[in-house]
Every structure is written in structure tokens, then in C-alpha cells.
mmCIF file of C-alpha atoms in Angstrom:
data_model
loop_
_atom_site.group_PDB
_atom_site.id
_atom_site.type_symbol
_atom_site.label_atom_id
_atom_site.label_comp_id
_atom_site.label_asym_id
_atom_site.label_seq_id
_atom_site.Cartn_x
_atom_site.Cartn_y
_atom_site.Cartn_z
ATOM 1 C CA MET A 74 -52.631 203.568 262.386
ATOM 2 C CA LYS A 75 -49.337 204.059 260.574
ATOM 3 C CA LEU A 76 -46.314 202.562 262.319
ATOM 4 C CA ALA A 77 -43.769 203.586 259.696
ATOM 5 C CA THR A 78 -43.648 205.784 256.604
ATOM 6 C CA ILE A 79 -41.055 206.406 253.912
ATOM 7 C CA LYS A 80 -41.399 209.203 251.359
ATOM 8 C CA ASN A 81 -39.235 210.151 248.367
ATOM 9 C CA LEU A 82 -36.303 208.064 249.568
ATOM 10 C CA LYS A 83 -33.102 207.654 247.588
ATOM 11 C CA LYS A 84 -30.019 205.717 248.644
ATOM 12 C CA TYR A 85 -26.835 205.528 246.603
ATOM 13 C CA TYR A 86 -23.754 203.383 246.963
ATOM 14 C CA GLY A 87 -21.240 205.270 244.870
ATOM 15 C CA ASP A 88 -22.927 206.018 241.550
ATOM 16 C CA ARG A 89 -25.399 203.167 241.940
ATOM 17 C CA LEU A 90 -28.937 204.028 243.018
ATOM 18 C CA ILE A 91 -29.859 201.158 245.366
ATOM 19 C CA LEU A 92 -33.249 202.368 246.573
ATOM 20 C CA ASP A 93 -35.647 204.808 244.906
ATOM 21 C CA ILE A 94 -38.885 204.728 246.912
ATOM 22 C CA ASP A 95 -41.709 207.186 246.353
ATOM 23 C CA LYS A 96 -43.898 206.020 249.227
ATOM 24 C CA PHE A 97 -44.028 203.085 251.623
ATOM 25 C CA GLU A 98 -46.187 202.637 254.730
ATOM 26 C CA ILE A 99 -46.628 200.011 257.431
ATOM 27 C CA GLU A 100 -50.028 199.773 259.117
ATOM 28 C CA GLU A 101 -50.674 198.100 262.459
ATOM 29 C CA LYS A 102 -52.126 194.886 260.995
ATOM 30 C CA ASP A 103 -49.596 194.459 258.188
ATOM 31 C CA LYS A 104 -47.553 191.254 258.029
ATOM 32 C CA MET A 105 -45.061 192.117 255.307
ATOM 33 C CA GLY A 106 -42.378 189.985 253.734
ATOM 34 C CA ILE A 107 -39.598 191.690 251.775
ATOM 35 C CA VAL A 108 -38.237 189.776 248.789
ATOM 36 C CA GLY A 109 -35.788 190.401 245.968
ATOM 37 C CA GLU A 110 -32.511 189.228 244.508
ATOM 38 C CA ASN A 111 -29.379 189.289 246.649
ATOM 39 C CA GLY A 112 -27.889 192.768 246.776
ATOM 40 C CA VAL A 113 -31.030 194.716 245.836
ATOM 41 C CA GLY A 114 -31.138 196.500 249.209
ATOM 42 C CA LYS A 115 -33.435 194.473 251.483
ATOM 43 C CA THR A 116 -31.272 194.770 254.605
ATOM 44 C CA THR A 117 -30.318 198.326 253.624
ATOM 45 C CA LEU A 118 -34.016 199.244 253.634
ATOM 46 C CA LEU A 119 -34.430 197.858 257.157
ATOM 47 C CA LYS A 120 -31.367 199.700 258.430
ATOM 48 C CA ILE A 121 -32.505 202.981 256.876
ATOM 49 C CA LEU A 122 -35.881 202.549 258.569
ATOM 50 C CA LEU A 123 -34.096 201.854 261.873
ATOM 51 C CA GLY A 124 -31.792 204.833 261.471
ATOM 52 C CA GLU A 125 -28.641 202.698 261.286
ATOM 53 C CA ILE A 126 -27.950 203.854 257.705
ATOM 54 C CA LYS A 127 -28.642 207.364 256.463
ATOM 55 C CA ALA A 128 -30.626 207.881 253.278
ATOM 56 C CA ASP A 129 -29.331 210.385 250.744
ATOM 57 C CA GLU A 130 -32.792 211.855 250.250
ATOM 58 C CA GLY A 131 -36.279 211.482 251.683
ATOM 59 C CA SER A 132 -38.119 211.333 254.987
ATOM 60 C CA ILE A 133 -38.548 208.353 257.323
ATOM 61 C CA THR A 134 -40.730 207.964 260.408
ATOM 62 C CA LEU A 135 -40.877 204.921 262.691
ATOM 63 C CA THR A 136 -42.932 204.199 265.779
ATOM 64 C CA ASP A 137 -41.069 204.060 269.103
ATOM 65 C CA SER A 138 -42.790 200.743 269.804
ATOM 66 C CA TYR A 139 -40.725 198.322 267.748
ATOM 67 C CA SER A 140 -38.348 195.387 268.196
ATOM 68 C CA TYR A 141 -35.577 194.326 265.855
ATOM 69 C CA ILE A 142 -34.312 190.818 265.155
ATOM 70 C CA SER A 143 -31.011 191.289 263.328
ATOM 71 C CA GLN A 144 -28.669 188.881 261.573
ATOM 72 C CA LEU A 145 -25.774 190.206 263.623
ATOM 73 C CA ASP A 146 -24.534 189.088 267.015
ATOM 74 C CA ASP A 147 -25.990 191.829 269.209
ATOM 75 C CA GLY A 148 -25.120 190.038 272.422
ATOM 76 C CA TYR A 149 -28.380 189.641 274.337
ATOM 77 C CA ARG A 150 -27.163 188.804 277.790
ATOM 78 C CA MET A 151 -30.186 187.272 279.490
ATOM 79 C CA CYS A 152 -33.680 186.017 278.727
ATOM 80 C CA GLU A 153 -36.539 186.316 281.154
ATOM 81 C CA ASN A 154 -37.976 183.080 282.481
ATOM 82 C CA SER A 155 -41.046 183.128 280.276
ATOM 83 C CA LYS A 156 -43.328 180.794 278.362
ATOM 84 C CA ILE A 157 -41.752 181.942 275.087
ATOM 85 C CA LYS A 158 -38.306 181.102 276.402
ATOM 86 C CA LYS A 159 -39.412 177.592 277.360
ATOM 87 C CA ILE A 160 -41.015 176.963 273.979
ATOM 88 C CA PHE A 161 -37.772 177.860 272.192
ATOM 89 C CA ASN A 162 -35.609 176.103 274.783
ATOM 90 C CA VAL A 163 -33.392 179.177 275.085
ATOM 91 C CA PRO A 164 -30.333 179.296 277.407
ATOM 92 C CA ASP A 165 -30.552 181.531 280.468
ATOM 93 C CA GLU A 166 -27.665 183.751 279.449
ATOM 94 C CA TYR A 167 -25.831 184.699 276.292
ATOM 95 C CA GLU A 168 -22.420 183.097 275.875
ATOM 96 C CA ASP A 169 -19.930 183.349 273.041
ATOM 97 C CA TYR A 170 -19.841 179.579 272.634
ATOM 98 C CA LEU A 171 -23.564 179.325 271.880
ATOM 99 C CA SER A 172 -24.481 178.012 268.441
ATOM 100 C CA GLY A 173 -25.815 180.315 265.719
ATOM 101 C CA GLY A 174 -29.287 178.852 266.198
ATOM 102 C CA GLU A 175 -29.244 179.468 269.971
ATOM 103 C CA LYS A 176 -28.188 183.080 269.450
ATOM 104 C CA VAL A 177 -31.006 183.607 266.925
ATOM 105 C CA LYS A 178 -33.474 182.133 269.419
ATOM 106 C CA MET A 179 -32.353 184.596 272.086
ATOM 107 C CA ARG A 180 -32.905 187.518 269.704
ATOM 108 C CA VAL A 181 -36.346 186.183 268.752
ATOM 109 C CA VAL A 182 -37.412 185.647 272.371
ATOM 110 C CA SER A 183 -36.187 189.109 273.357
ATOM 111 C CA ALA A 184 -38.196 190.704 270.535
ATOM 112 C CA LEU A 185 -41.383 188.792 271.284
ATOM 113 C CA GLU A 186 -41.188 189.515 275.020
ATOM 114 C CA GLU A 187 -41.076 193.260 274.371
ATOM 115 C CA ASN A 188 -44.621 193.029 272.947
ATOM 116 C CA ALA A 189 -43.999 195.985 270.651
ATOM 117 C CA SER A 190 -46.381 197.241 267.975
ATOM 118 C CA LEU A 191 -43.948 196.247 265.216
ATOM 119 C CA ILE A 192 -41.288 193.567 264.856
ATOM 120 C CA ILE A 193 -38.657 194.109 262.163
ATOM 121 C CA ALA A 194 -36.813 190.873 261.395
ATOM 122 C CA ASP A 195 -33.841 190.201 259.125
ATOM 123 C CA GLU A 196 -33.684 186.482 258.231
ATOM 124 C CA PRO A 197 -35.215 185.301 261.548
ATOM 125 C CA THR A 198 -35.223 181.623 260.489
ATOM 126 C CA SER A 199 -31.482 181.544 259.719
ATOM 127 C CA ASN A 200 -29.615 178.831 261.656
ATOM 128 C CA LEU A 201 -32.856 177.500 263.156
ATOM 129 C CA ASP A 202 -33.748 173.824 262.952
ATOM 130 C CA ARG A 203 -37.081 172.676 261.576
ATOM 131 C CA GLU A 204 -38.816 172.469 264.956
ATOM 132 C CA SER A 205 -37.618 175.927 265.984
ATOM 133 C CA ILE A 206 -38.855 177.401 262.677
ATOM 134 C CA LYS A 207 -42.197 175.739 263.285
ATOM 135 C CA SER A 208 -42.358 177.292 266.776
ATOM 136 C CA LEU A 209 -41.428 180.716 265.418
ATOM 137 C CA ASP A 210 -44.049 180.314 262.699
ATOM 138 C CA ASN A 211 -46.729 179.668 265.322
ATOM 139 C CA MET A 212 -45.557 182.560 267.497
ATOM 140 C CA PHE A 213 -45.604 185.041 264.631
ATOM 141 C CA LYS A 214 -49.082 183.857 263.597
ATOM 142 C CA LYS A 215 -50.337 184.677 267.104
ATOM 143 C CA TYR A 216 -48.470 187.961 267.312
ATOM 144 C CA ASN A 217 -50.924 190.882 267.403
ATOM 145 C CA GLY A 218 -48.550 193.525 266.121
ATOM 146 C CA ALA A 219 -47.233 194.267 262.641
ATOM 147 C CA LEU A 220 -44.336 192.394 261.048
ATOM 148 C CA LEU A 221 -41.723 193.437 258.516
ATOM 149 C CA ILE A 222 -39.627 190.414 257.577
ATOM 150 C CA VAL A 223 -36.733 189.820 255.216
ATOM 151 C CA SER A 224 -36.538 186.098 254.528
ATOM 152 C CA HIS A 225 -35.583 183.585 251.848
ATOM 153 C CA ASP A 226 -37.819 180.974 253.510
ATOM 154 C CA ARG A 227 -40.768 180.830 251.116
ATOM 155 C CA LYS A 228 -42.893 178.561 253.316
ATOM 156 C CA PHE A 229 -42.370 180.877 256.272
ATOM 157 C CA LEU A 230 -43.483 183.877 254.183
ATOM 158 C CA ASP A 231 -46.445 181.846 252.922
ATOM 159 C CA ASP A 232 -47.584 181.061 256.456
ATOM 160 C CA ILE A 233 -47.025 184.483 258.017
ATOM 161 C CA CYS A 234 -47.463 187.287 255.506
ATOM 162 C CA ASN A 235 -50.522 189.068 254.154
ATOM 163 C CA GLU A 236 -48.422 191.305 251.872
ATOM 164 C CA ILE A 237 -45.215 190.814 249.915
ATOM 165 C CA VAL A 238 -42.929 193.769 249.194
ATOM 166 C CA GLU A 239 -40.729 193.213 246.150
ATOM 167 C CA ILE A 240 -37.568 195.253 245.603
ATOM 168 C CA GLU A 241 -36.485 195.400 241.979
ATOM 169 C CA ASP A 242 -34.314 198.041 240.302
ATOM 170 C CA GLY A 243 -34.530 200.129 243.462
ATOM 171 C CA LYS A 244 -38.330 200.306 243.381
ATOM 172 C CA LEU A 245 -40.827 198.777 245.800
ATOM 173 C CA LYS A 246 -43.983 197.051 244.668
ATOM 174 C CA VAL A 247 -46.477 195.706 247.199
ATOM 175 C CA TYR A 248 -48.504 192.584 246.395
ATOM 176 C CA LYS A 249 -51.522 191.668 248.507
ATOM 177 C CA GLY A 250 -51.426 188.117 249.857
ATOM 178 C CA ASN A 251 -48.758 185.632 250.882
ATOM 179 C CA TYR A 252 -45.739 184.448 248.905
ATOM 180 C CA SER A 253 -47.693 181.981 246.740
ATOM 181 C CA LYS A 254 -50.165 184.723 245.816
ATOM 182 C CA TYR A 255 -47.241 187.006 244.985
ATOM 183 C CA ILE A 256 -45.821 184.426 242.558
ATOM 184 C CA SER A 257 -49.243 184.024 240.958
ATOM 185 C CA LEU A 258 -49.673 187.793 240.531
ATOM 186 C CA LYS A 259 -46.164 188.097 239.082
ATOM 187 C CA GLU A 260 -47.018 185.464 236.483
ATOM 188 C CA GLU A 261 -50.182 187.377 235.566
ATOM 189 C CA VAL A 262 -48.189 190.589 235.136
ATOM 190 C CA GLN A 263 -45.640 188.819 232.943
ATOM 191 C CA LYS A 264 -48.416 187.356 230.806
ATOM 192 C CA SER A 265 -49.912 190.824 230.405
ATOM 193 C CA LEU A 266 -46.528 192.160 229.335
ATOM 194 C CA ASN A 267 -46.230 189.362 226.785
ATOM 195 C CA ASP A 268 -49.717 190.232 225.530
ATOM 196 C CA LEU A 269 -48.685 193.875 225.269
ATOM 197 C CA ASN A 270 -45.673 192.991 223.156
ATOM 198 C CA GLU A 271 -47.863 190.929 220.836
ATOM 199 C CA VAL A 272 -50.363 193.764 220.444
ATOM 200 C CA LYS A 273 -47.542 196.250 219.788
ATOM 201 C CA ALA A 274 -46.136 194.009 217.071
ATOM 202 C CA CYS A 275 -49.507 193.768 215.320
ATOM 203 C CA PHE A 276 -50.122 197.493 215.690
ATOM 204 C CA ALA A 277 -46.735 198.160 214.068
ATOM 205 C CA VAL A 278 -47.659 195.904 211.138
ATOM 206 C CA PHE A 279 -50.892 197.783 210.521
ATOM 207 C CA THR A 280 -49.076 201.149 210.595
ATOM 208 C CA ASP A 281 -46.133 199.871 208.525
ATOM 209 C CA GLY A 282 -43.927 200.289 211.593
ATOM 210 C CA THR A 283 -44.191 204.077 211.418
ATOM 211 C CA LYS A 284 -45.045 206.608 214.089
ATOM 212 C CA ASN A 285 -47.916 207.942 211.983
ATOM 213 C CA ASN A 286 -51.027 208.785 213.929
ATOM 214 C CA VAL A 287 -54.141 206.720 213.462
ATOM 215 C CA CYS A 288 -57.648 208.089 213.850
ATOM 216 C CA VAL A 289 -59.533 206.729 216.861
ATOM 217 C CA GLY A 290 -62.994 207.999 216.195
ATOM 218 C CA GLY A 291 -64.479 204.906 217.856
ATOM 219 C CA PHE A 292 -64.280 201.147 218.019
ATOM 220 C CA GLY A 293 -65.227 201.059 214.330
ATOM 221 C CA ASN A 294 -61.744 202.200 213.369
ATOM 222 C CA ASP A 295 -60.288 199.808 210.785
ATOM 223 C CA ILE A 296 -57.080 199.109 212.681
ATOM 224 C CA ILE A 297 -58.789 198.586 216.018
ATOM 225 C CA SER A 298 -61.400 196.364 214.428
ATOM 226 C CA SER A 299 -58.708 194.326 212.713
ATOM 227 C CA LEU A 300 -56.779 193.893 215.948
ATOM 228 C CA ALA A 301 -59.968 192.864 217.732
ATOM 229 C CA ASN A 302 -60.697 190.284 215.025
ATOM 230 C CA MET A 303 -57.190 188.871 215.290
ATOM 231 C CA PHE A 304 -57.524 188.401 219.050
ATOM 232 C CA MET A 305 -61.170 187.340 219.130
ATOM 233 C CA GLU A 306 -60.172 184.018 220.706
ATOM 234 C CA SER A 307 -57.831 185.724 223.180
ATOM 235 C CA PRO A 308 -60.209 187.680 225.444
ATOM 236 C CA GLU A 309 -57.414 188.853 227.744
ATOM 237 C CA ILE A 310 -55.597 190.609 224.900
ATOM 238 C CA LEU A 311 -58.849 191.933 223.442
ATOM 239 C CA LYS A 312 -59.733 193.412 226.828
ATOM 240 C CA LEU A 313 -56.345 195.147 226.929
ATOM 241 C CA ILE A 314 -57.001 196.684 223.513
ATOM 242 C CA GLU A 315 -60.500 197.877 224.350
ATOM 243 C CA THR A 316 -59.505 199.279 227.749
ATOM 244 C CA ALA A 317 -56.540 201.098 226.223
ATOM 245 C CA ILE A 318 -58.791 202.715 223.624
ATOM 246 C CA LYS A 319 -61.239 203.795 226.314
ATOM 247 C CA LEU A 320 -58.395 205.445 228.205
ATOM 248 C CA LEU A 321 -57.365 207.315 225.080
ATOM 249 C CA ALA A 322 -60.932 208.294 224.220
ATOM 250 C CA VAL A 323 -61.456 210.202 227.476
ATOM 251 C CA ARG A 324 -58.584 212.549 226.679
ATOM 252 C CA LYS A 325 -60.063 215.855 225.615
ATOM 253 C CA ASN A 326 -59.490 216.950 222.053
ATOM 254 C CA LYS A 327 -57.578 213.756 221.284
ATOM 255 C CA LYS A 328 -58.396 212.706 217.753
ATOM 256 C CA ALA A 329 -55.529 210.377 216.910
ATOM 257 C CA ILE A 330 -52.988 208.050 218.458
ATOM 258 C CA GLY A 331 -49.587 206.642 217.549
ATOM 259 C CA MET A 332 -47.607 203.615 218.705
ATOM 260 C CA GLU A 333 -46.149 205.387 221.761
ATOM 261 C CA GLU A 334 -49.540 206.526 223.021
ATOM 262 C CA PHE A 335 -51.101 203.127 222.379
ATOM 263 C CA GLU A 336 -48.274 201.443 224.316
ATOM 264 C CA GLU A 337 -48.600 203.930 227.160
ATOM 265 C CA ALA A 338 -52.332 203.333 227.481
ATOM 266 C CA ILE A 339 -52.013 199.538 227.607
ATOM 267 C CA THR A 340 -49.104 199.774 230.065
ATOM 268 C CA ARG A 341 -51.318 201.842 232.355
ATOM 269 C CA VAL A 342 -53.968 199.140 232.161
ATOM 270 C CA ILE A 343 -51.632 196.343 233.296
ATOM 271 C CA ALA A 344 -49.605 198.349 235.832
#
């Protein structure tokens, strides 16, 4: 069951395109952590989803059954006398003199008590001490609904999330697994990109750096065979080469390739 969907979304600040999202969905069992450099639009994405900021283009749908833990002082006035409240040691009523951590706790307790299908949280561990973060960690692990969390707390994202959503250059990319898995997958992608650059350099040498087409009648082609020989002890790169050629071979009436096509095929393999 889809709890939220975003399609063809664009958001500008002045001339700068902050978010450019083709498609994004939240399912009922998703525990998503949103990551990215400061200023890439993490909080903006949440506020667009919540309807607090208007997108310039695109469509957004969000379930009515959601709770929001914001970074701002929303002034929750009272917490019910519940088990969650006791675990977090939350004051009975909101007061201006409460510490930042106590105010965050009240927002967390209020969200958890609503028992919504989706909790959207913007830096929920901010201002919390170690024990409170540990309690929140345990509560979120037991929570049956979906989670969409912006956080810089890597351990928290490691413990809670089953997907990581990266925002970079306005685009979203979803990685399956927790934060540690995300880092591992990012390293694999970077290695593949490095391999691609190495293959491109060798391909350019064999074609004298020109855009001239090269016949690809099969794997017996001189250039392809030479590249394969060069990377015989690098199976990852060799696999990239062979897979790229297979992609090109299935194109109807395609008898030759150039550098741009070769690069495109390998990029599709590692994307």
C-alpha cells in the first residue's frame, strides 16, 4: 500500500533547481532515511510532501494517517499519561522554559501516541541525550508503520532504516539497506565509475582518440579482444566491457560503435 507518492516534481529557489524528482514512493513497511549535504533540499522535500511548501511542478499525494516530528517549536501543550511518556520522562505540559531536548521528546511522544501509518521526522535525535536516543531507537524499531527520517545520526539510521534516500544535484536515489549498506554501495558505484574511466581511456588509445566507428561484429573484434586481454586480471572491468558489448549487439541494424555509444552502454550497466 502506497502512503505517499511524488511524480515529476521540480522545486526552484530563484534560478536554482533544488529538487528534480521523477518518481518517489513510500510503502507501508518502508523505513527510509534521507541523506545528503547541507542545503540539498532534505527538509524542503519533507515540507513539500506535507504541503507546507508548494512545488513549482509535479504531483504529490500523502496519506491522511501521518504524524510529523519537526525541528521547530510547534508548542505541544500536553502529553497523555502513557507508557511512552514515562519511558521518555516527558513533562506533563509544554512550557517555554523547557530545554530543547524536552521539547523534542514531547514532539516524539505526541507522534508515537497518534499511532499513524507514517511518521515523518526531521532530525528527531537533535538535542536528545544518549539515553533518550537509545529509547527513541527502540521505539522506532518496534513501530509498525512507515518512517521517513532526515537525520545526520549515522548510527540511528543504521539501526532503524531499511532504505536510504540520497539527494544529490536535485535527484533522488534509493539504496536498499541501512546506512552502512548505503556507504558500501556508494563505494561500489564509485569503483565502477573509475573502471569506466579506465576503459574509456584505453578505448580512446585504440581509436587514436577519434570518434570513428569501430565494427562490433562479435567478441572477436580486434579492439574488444585487446581490451579484454588488457583487463584479463581485472574481472570486474572485463565484465563491464562484455556486458556493454552485449547491450550494443541487441540493437537492431547496429553494425558499429563509437566512443560515445560505448560509454553510454557501460554507464547503463553500472547505473
